[in-house]
Amino acid sequence: MGAWGRLLLAPVVLLAGCTAAGAPATPATPAASAPTGCAARVEEGRLPDWADAGFSGDTRAPHVFGAEGEIVAVLFGQPLAVGRTDGPSNKILWVARPAATPSPDPNAPATLVITATLDGTTTRVTREVAGGPGPSIVDMPRAGCWHLELRWSGRADTMDLVYVAA
């Protein structure tokens, strides 16, 4: 190969070593606290016995279990949507598994506090369900996978819920 060929080949080799084939570029400073990945898994079968009080007949309903199995979200507005103007609302019935032992903190508020973080971002919102787990309308500001931290009566669990654009 002549001098010109080597001169032209050198930048190509250098550039090839600086890129990863097929790998998307990643930001230089990703949000350290932003969770990644979505573990939302909507079940369509029967609700567990501990969560079917108030239902009659077939207790099949779309629902999502908390990661620790301490709570279930029964979804009445499936799919959950952002900016919905007609049709069902984002109604969620939160049902907590009966506690095996008394609350570690009997003075802990019963209010269900939901701290939601949009997957891959630092966007975070807080929602509250007065009186603890029960019926609610839970809206999110943007479509995507939301990682929920749920706290009530001294108890806690997590789950992911997906909201789609209406």
mmCIF file of C-alpha atoms in Angstrom:
data_model
loop_
_atom_site.group_PDB
_atom_site.id
_atom_site.type_symbol
_atom_site.label_atom_id
_atom_site.label_comp_id
_atom_site.label_asym_id
_atom_site.label_seq_id
_atom_site.Cartn_x
_atom_site.Cartn_y
_atom_site.Cartn_z
ATOM 1 C CA MET A 1 0.000 0.000 0.000
ATOM 2 C CA GLY A 2 1.353 3.422 -0.914
ATOM 3 C CA ALA A 3 1.827 6.419 1.363
ATOM 4 C CA TRP A 4 -1.536 7.912 0.330
ATOM 5 C CA GLY A 5 -3.357 4.648 1.116
ATOM 6 C CA ARG A 6 -1.828 4.463 4.582
ATOM 7 C CA LEU A 7 -2.641 8.131 5.188
ATOM 8 C CA LEU A 8 -6.322 7.598 4.294
ATOM 9 C CA LEU A 9 -6.597 4.301 6.180
ATOM 10 C CA ALA A 10 -5.304 5.679 9.508
ATOM 11 C CA PRO A 11 -8.347 7.943 10.263
ATOM 12 C CA VAL A 12 -10.752 5.134 9.327
ATOM 13 C CA VAL A 13 -9.054 2.733 11.752
ATOM 14 C CA LEU A 14 -9.028 5.373 14.497
ATOM 15 C CA LEU A 15 -12.721 6.174 14.026
ATOM 16 C CA ALA A 16 -13.677 2.500 13.980
ATOM 17 C CA GLY A 17 -11.986 1.995 17.336
ATOM 18 C CA CYS A 18 -13.954 4.890 18.865
ATOM 19 C CA THR A 19 -17.443 3.583 18.121
ATOM 20 C CA ALA A 20 -19.322 0.490 19.172
ATOM 21 C CA ALA A 21 -21.093 -1.137 16.271
ATOM 22 C CA GLY A 22 -24.821 -1.274 16.815
ATOM 23 C CA ALA A 23 -24.686 0.248 20.304
ATOM 24 C CA PRO A 24 -26.707 3.425 20.862
ATOM 25 C CA ALA A 25 -24.955 6.422 22.306
ATOM 26 C CA THR A 26 -25.437 6.868 26.034
ATOM 27 C CA PRO A 27 -25.484 10.184 27.856
ATOM 28 C CA ALA A 28 -22.254 11.138 29.582
ATOM 29 C CA THR A 29 -23.999 11.750 32.905
ATOM 30 C CA PRO A 30 -27.032 9.481 33.333
ATOM 31 C CA ALA A 31 -29.309 10.170 36.290
ATOM 32 C CA ALA A 32 -27.848 8.081 39.085
ATOM 33 C CA SER A 33 -31.171 7.592 40.863
ATOM 34 C CA ALA A 34 -33.278 6.919 37.768
ATOM 35 C CA PRO A 35 -34.407 3.286 37.592
ATOM 36 C CA THR A 36 -34.201 1.545 34.238
ATOM 37 C CA GLY A 37 -36.281 -1.203 32.747
ATOM 38 C CA CYS A 38 -39.943 -1.901 33.213
ATOM 39 C CA ALA A 39 -41.248 -4.841 35.193
ATOM 40 C CA ALA A 40 -44.946 -4.029 34.640
ATOM 41 C CA ARG A 41 -46.814 -7.284 34.289
ATOM 42 C CA VAL A 42 -50.576 -7.031 34.028
ATOM 43 C CA GLU A 43 -52.225 -10.289 35.045
ATOM 44 C CA GLU A 44 -55.637 -11.144 33.585
ATOM 45 C CA GLY A 45 -56.590 -14.071 35.831
ATOM 46 C CA ARG A 46 -58.482 -14.333 39.092
ATOM 47 C CA LEU A 47 -57.642 -12.054 41.962
ATOM 48 C CA PRO A 48 -56.072 -13.772 44.971
ATOM 49 C CA ASP A 49 -58.546 -14.705 47.715
ATOM 50 C CA TRP A 50 -57.181 -11.990 50.008
ATOM 51 C CA ALA A 51 -57.939 -9.321 47.348
ATOM 52 C CA ASP A 52 -61.408 -10.334 46.133
ATOM 53 C CA ALA A 53 -63.576 -8.975 48.961
ATOM 54 C CA GLY A 54 -66.471 -6.991 47.504
ATOM 55 C CA PHE A 55 -66.371 -8.839 44.179
ATOM 56 C CA SER A 56 -69.058 -11.339 43.270
ATOM 57 C CA GLY A 57 -68.944 -14.144 40.752
ATOM 58 C CA ASP A 58 -65.881 -14.418 38.565
ATOM 59 C CA THR A 59 -63.072 -12.334 40.054
ATOM 60 C CA ARG A 60 -61.026 -12.041 36.861
ATOM 61 C CA ALA A 61 -59.756 -8.512 36.431
ATOM 62 C CA PRO A 62 -56.576 -6.919 35.089
ATOM 63 C CA HIS A 63 -54.223 -6.473 38.045
ATOM 64 C CA VAL A 64 -50.578 -5.927 38.965
ATOM 65 C CA PHE A 65 -48.905 -7.357 42.056
ATOM 66 C CA GLY A 66 -46.408 -5.415 44.122
ATOM 67 C CA ALA A 67 -42.872 -6.797 43.930
ATOM 68 C CA GLU A 68 -43.106 -8.013 47.539
ATOM 69 C CA GLY A 69 -46.678 -9.310 47.171
ATOM 70 C CA GLU A 70 -47.959 -6.900 49.838
ATOM 71 C CA ILE A 71 -50.374 -5.044 47.568
ATOM 72 C CA VAL A 72 -52.242 -5.517 44.310
ATOM 73 C CA ALA A 73 -53.477 -2.813 41.921
ATOM 74 C CA VAL A 74 -56.770 -3.814 40.260
ATOM 75 C CA LEU A 75 -56.965 -1.841 37.006
ATOM 76 C CA PHE A 76 -60.427 -0.702 35.945
ATOM 77 C CA GLY A 77 -59.208 1.716 33.274
ATOM 78 C CA GLN A 78 -56.948 -0.666 31.350
ATOM 79 C CA PRO A 79 -54.863 0.466 29.616
ATOM 80 C CA LEU A 80 -53.947 3.337 31.893
ATOM 81 C CA ALA A 81 -53.685 6.461 29.740
ATOM 82 C CA VAL A 82 -52.321 10.014 29.880
ATOM 83 C CA GLY A 83 -54.634 12.754 28.605
ATOM 84 C CA ARG A 84 -57.715 10.557 28.381
ATOM 85 C CA THR A 85 -60.744 12.707 27.478
ATOM 86 C CA ASP A 86 -63.363 10.002 27.022
ATOM 87 C CA GLY A 87 -63.923 6.463 28.198
ATOM 88 C CA PRO A 88 -62.961 5.074 31.585
ATOM 89 C CA SER A 89 -60.710 6.972 33.957
ATOM 90 C CA ASN A 90 -57.473 5.611 35.396
ATOM 91 C CA LYS A 91 -59.332 3.924 38.237
ATOM 92 C CA ILE A 92 -57.169 1.670 40.389
ATOM 93 C CA LEU A 93 -58.391 -0.309 43.368
ATOM 94 C CA TRP A 94 -55.465 -0.804 45.743
ATOM 95 C CA VAL A 95 -55.831 -3.902 47.917
ATOM 96 C CA ALA A 96 -53.249 -4.604 50.613
ATOM 97 C CA ARG A 97 -52.574 -8.147 51.729
ATOM 98 C CA PRO A 98 -53.692 -8.536 55.341
ATOM 99 C CA ALA A 99 -50.722 -7.850 57.590
ATOM 100 C CA ALA A 100 -49.236 -10.939 59.233
ATOM 101 C CA THR A 101 -48.175 -8.869 62.238
ATOM 102 C CA PRO A 102 -49.295 -5.497 63.572
ATOM 103 C CA SER A 103 -47.772 -2.439 61.930
ATOM 104 C CA PRO A 104 -44.227 -1.766 63.149
ATOM 105 C CA ASP A 105 -45.335 1.819 63.745
ATOM 106 C CA PRO A 106 -48.925 2.073 65.006
ATOM 107 C CA ASN A 107 -48.744 5.863 64.543
ATOM 108 C CA ALA A 108 -47.852 5.589 60.831
ATOM 109 C CA PRO A 109 -50.430 7.327 58.647
ATOM 110 C CA ALA A 110 -52.869 5.045 56.845
ATOM 111 C CA THR A 111 -52.702 7.225 53.714
ATOM 112 C CA LEU A 112 -51.286 5.351 50.715
ATOM 113 C CA VAL A 113 -48.411 7.507 49.464
ATOM 114 C CA ILE A 114 -47.329 6.765 45.894
ATOM 115 C CA THR A 115 -43.967 8.134 44.784
ATOM 116 C CA ALA A 116 -43.704 7.525 41.042
ATOM 117 C CA THR A 117 -40.602 7.919 38.882
ATOM 118 C CA LEU A 118 -40.736 7.836 35.078
ATOM 119 C CA ASP A 119 -38.382 5.124 33.815
ATOM 120 C CA GLY A 120 -34.983 6.398 32.740
ATOM 121 C CA THR A 121 -35.598 9.949 33.985
ATOM 122 C CA THR A 122 -35.580 11.935 37.197
ATOM 123 C CA THR A 123 -39.216 12.948 36.663
ATOM 124 C CA ARG A 124 -40.925 12.181 39.953
ATOM 125 C CA VAL A 125 -44.478 12.789 41.178
ATOM 126 C CA THR A 126 -46.307 11.992 44.401
ATOM 127 C CA ARG A 127 -49.921 10.881 44.655
ATOM 128 C CA GLU A 128 -51.907 10.095 47.806
ATOM 129 C CA VAL A 129 -54.914 7.888 48.479
ATOM 130 C CA ALA A 130 -56.566 9.153 51.672
ATOM 131 C CA GLY A 131 -57.455 6.430 54.144
ATOM 132 C CA GLY A 132 -54.953 3.964 52.719
ATOM 133 C CA PRO A 133 -55.308 1.337 50.008
ATOM 134 C CA GLY A 134 -58.717 1.498 48.339
ATOM 135 C CA PRO A 135 -60.369 3.014 45.266
ATOM 136 C CA SER A 136 -58.502 5.815 43.494
ATOM 137 C CA ILE A 137 -57.931 7.685 40.266
ATOM 138 C CA VAL A 138 -54.192 7.843 39.617
ATOM 139 C CA ASP A 139 -53.070 9.984 36.686
ATOM 140 C CA MET A 140 -49.491 10.537 35.553
ATOM 141 C CA PRO A 141 -48.168 13.555 33.637
ATOM 142 C CA ARG A 142 -46.492 11.609 30.799
ATOM 143 C CA ALA A 143 -46.783 8.307 28.997
ATOM 144 C CA GLY A 144 -44.231 5.623 29.821
ATOM 145 C CA CYS A 145 -43.293 3.136 32.486
ATOM 146 C CA TRP A 146 -43.669 4.500 36.007
ATOM 147 C CA HIS A 147 -41.811 2.923 38.938
ATOM 148 C CA LEU A 148 -44.052 3.235 42.010
ATOM 149 C CA GLU A 149 -42.893 3.224 45.618
ATOM 150 C CA LEU A 150 -45.968 2.531 47.758
ATOM 151 C CA ARG A 151 -46.102 3.290 51.502
ATOM 152 C CA TRP A 152 -49.036 2.910 53.902
ATOM 153 C CA SER A 153 -49.550 2.085 57.583
ATOM 154 C CA GLY A 154 -45.844 1.414 58.155
ATOM 155 C CA ARG A 155 -45.742 -0.969 55.185
ATOM 156 C CA ALA A 156 -44.144 -0.673 51.742
ATOM 157 C CA ASP A 157 -43.997 -2.302 48.313
ATOM 158 C CA THR A 158 -43.067 -1.347 44.755
ATOM 159 C CA MET A 159 -44.481 -1.955 41.295
ATOM 160 C CA ASP A 160 -44.270 -0.683 37.748
ATOM 161 C CA LEU A 161 -47.297 0.589 35.817
ATOM 162 C CA VAL A 162 -47.385 1.599 32.159
ATOM 163 C CA TYR A 163 -49.360 4.639 31.025
ATOM 164 C CA VAL A 164 -49.970 5.059 27.289
ATOM 165 C CA ALA A 165 -50.758 8.227 25.335
ATOM 166 C CA ALA A 166 -54.519 8.642 24.860
#
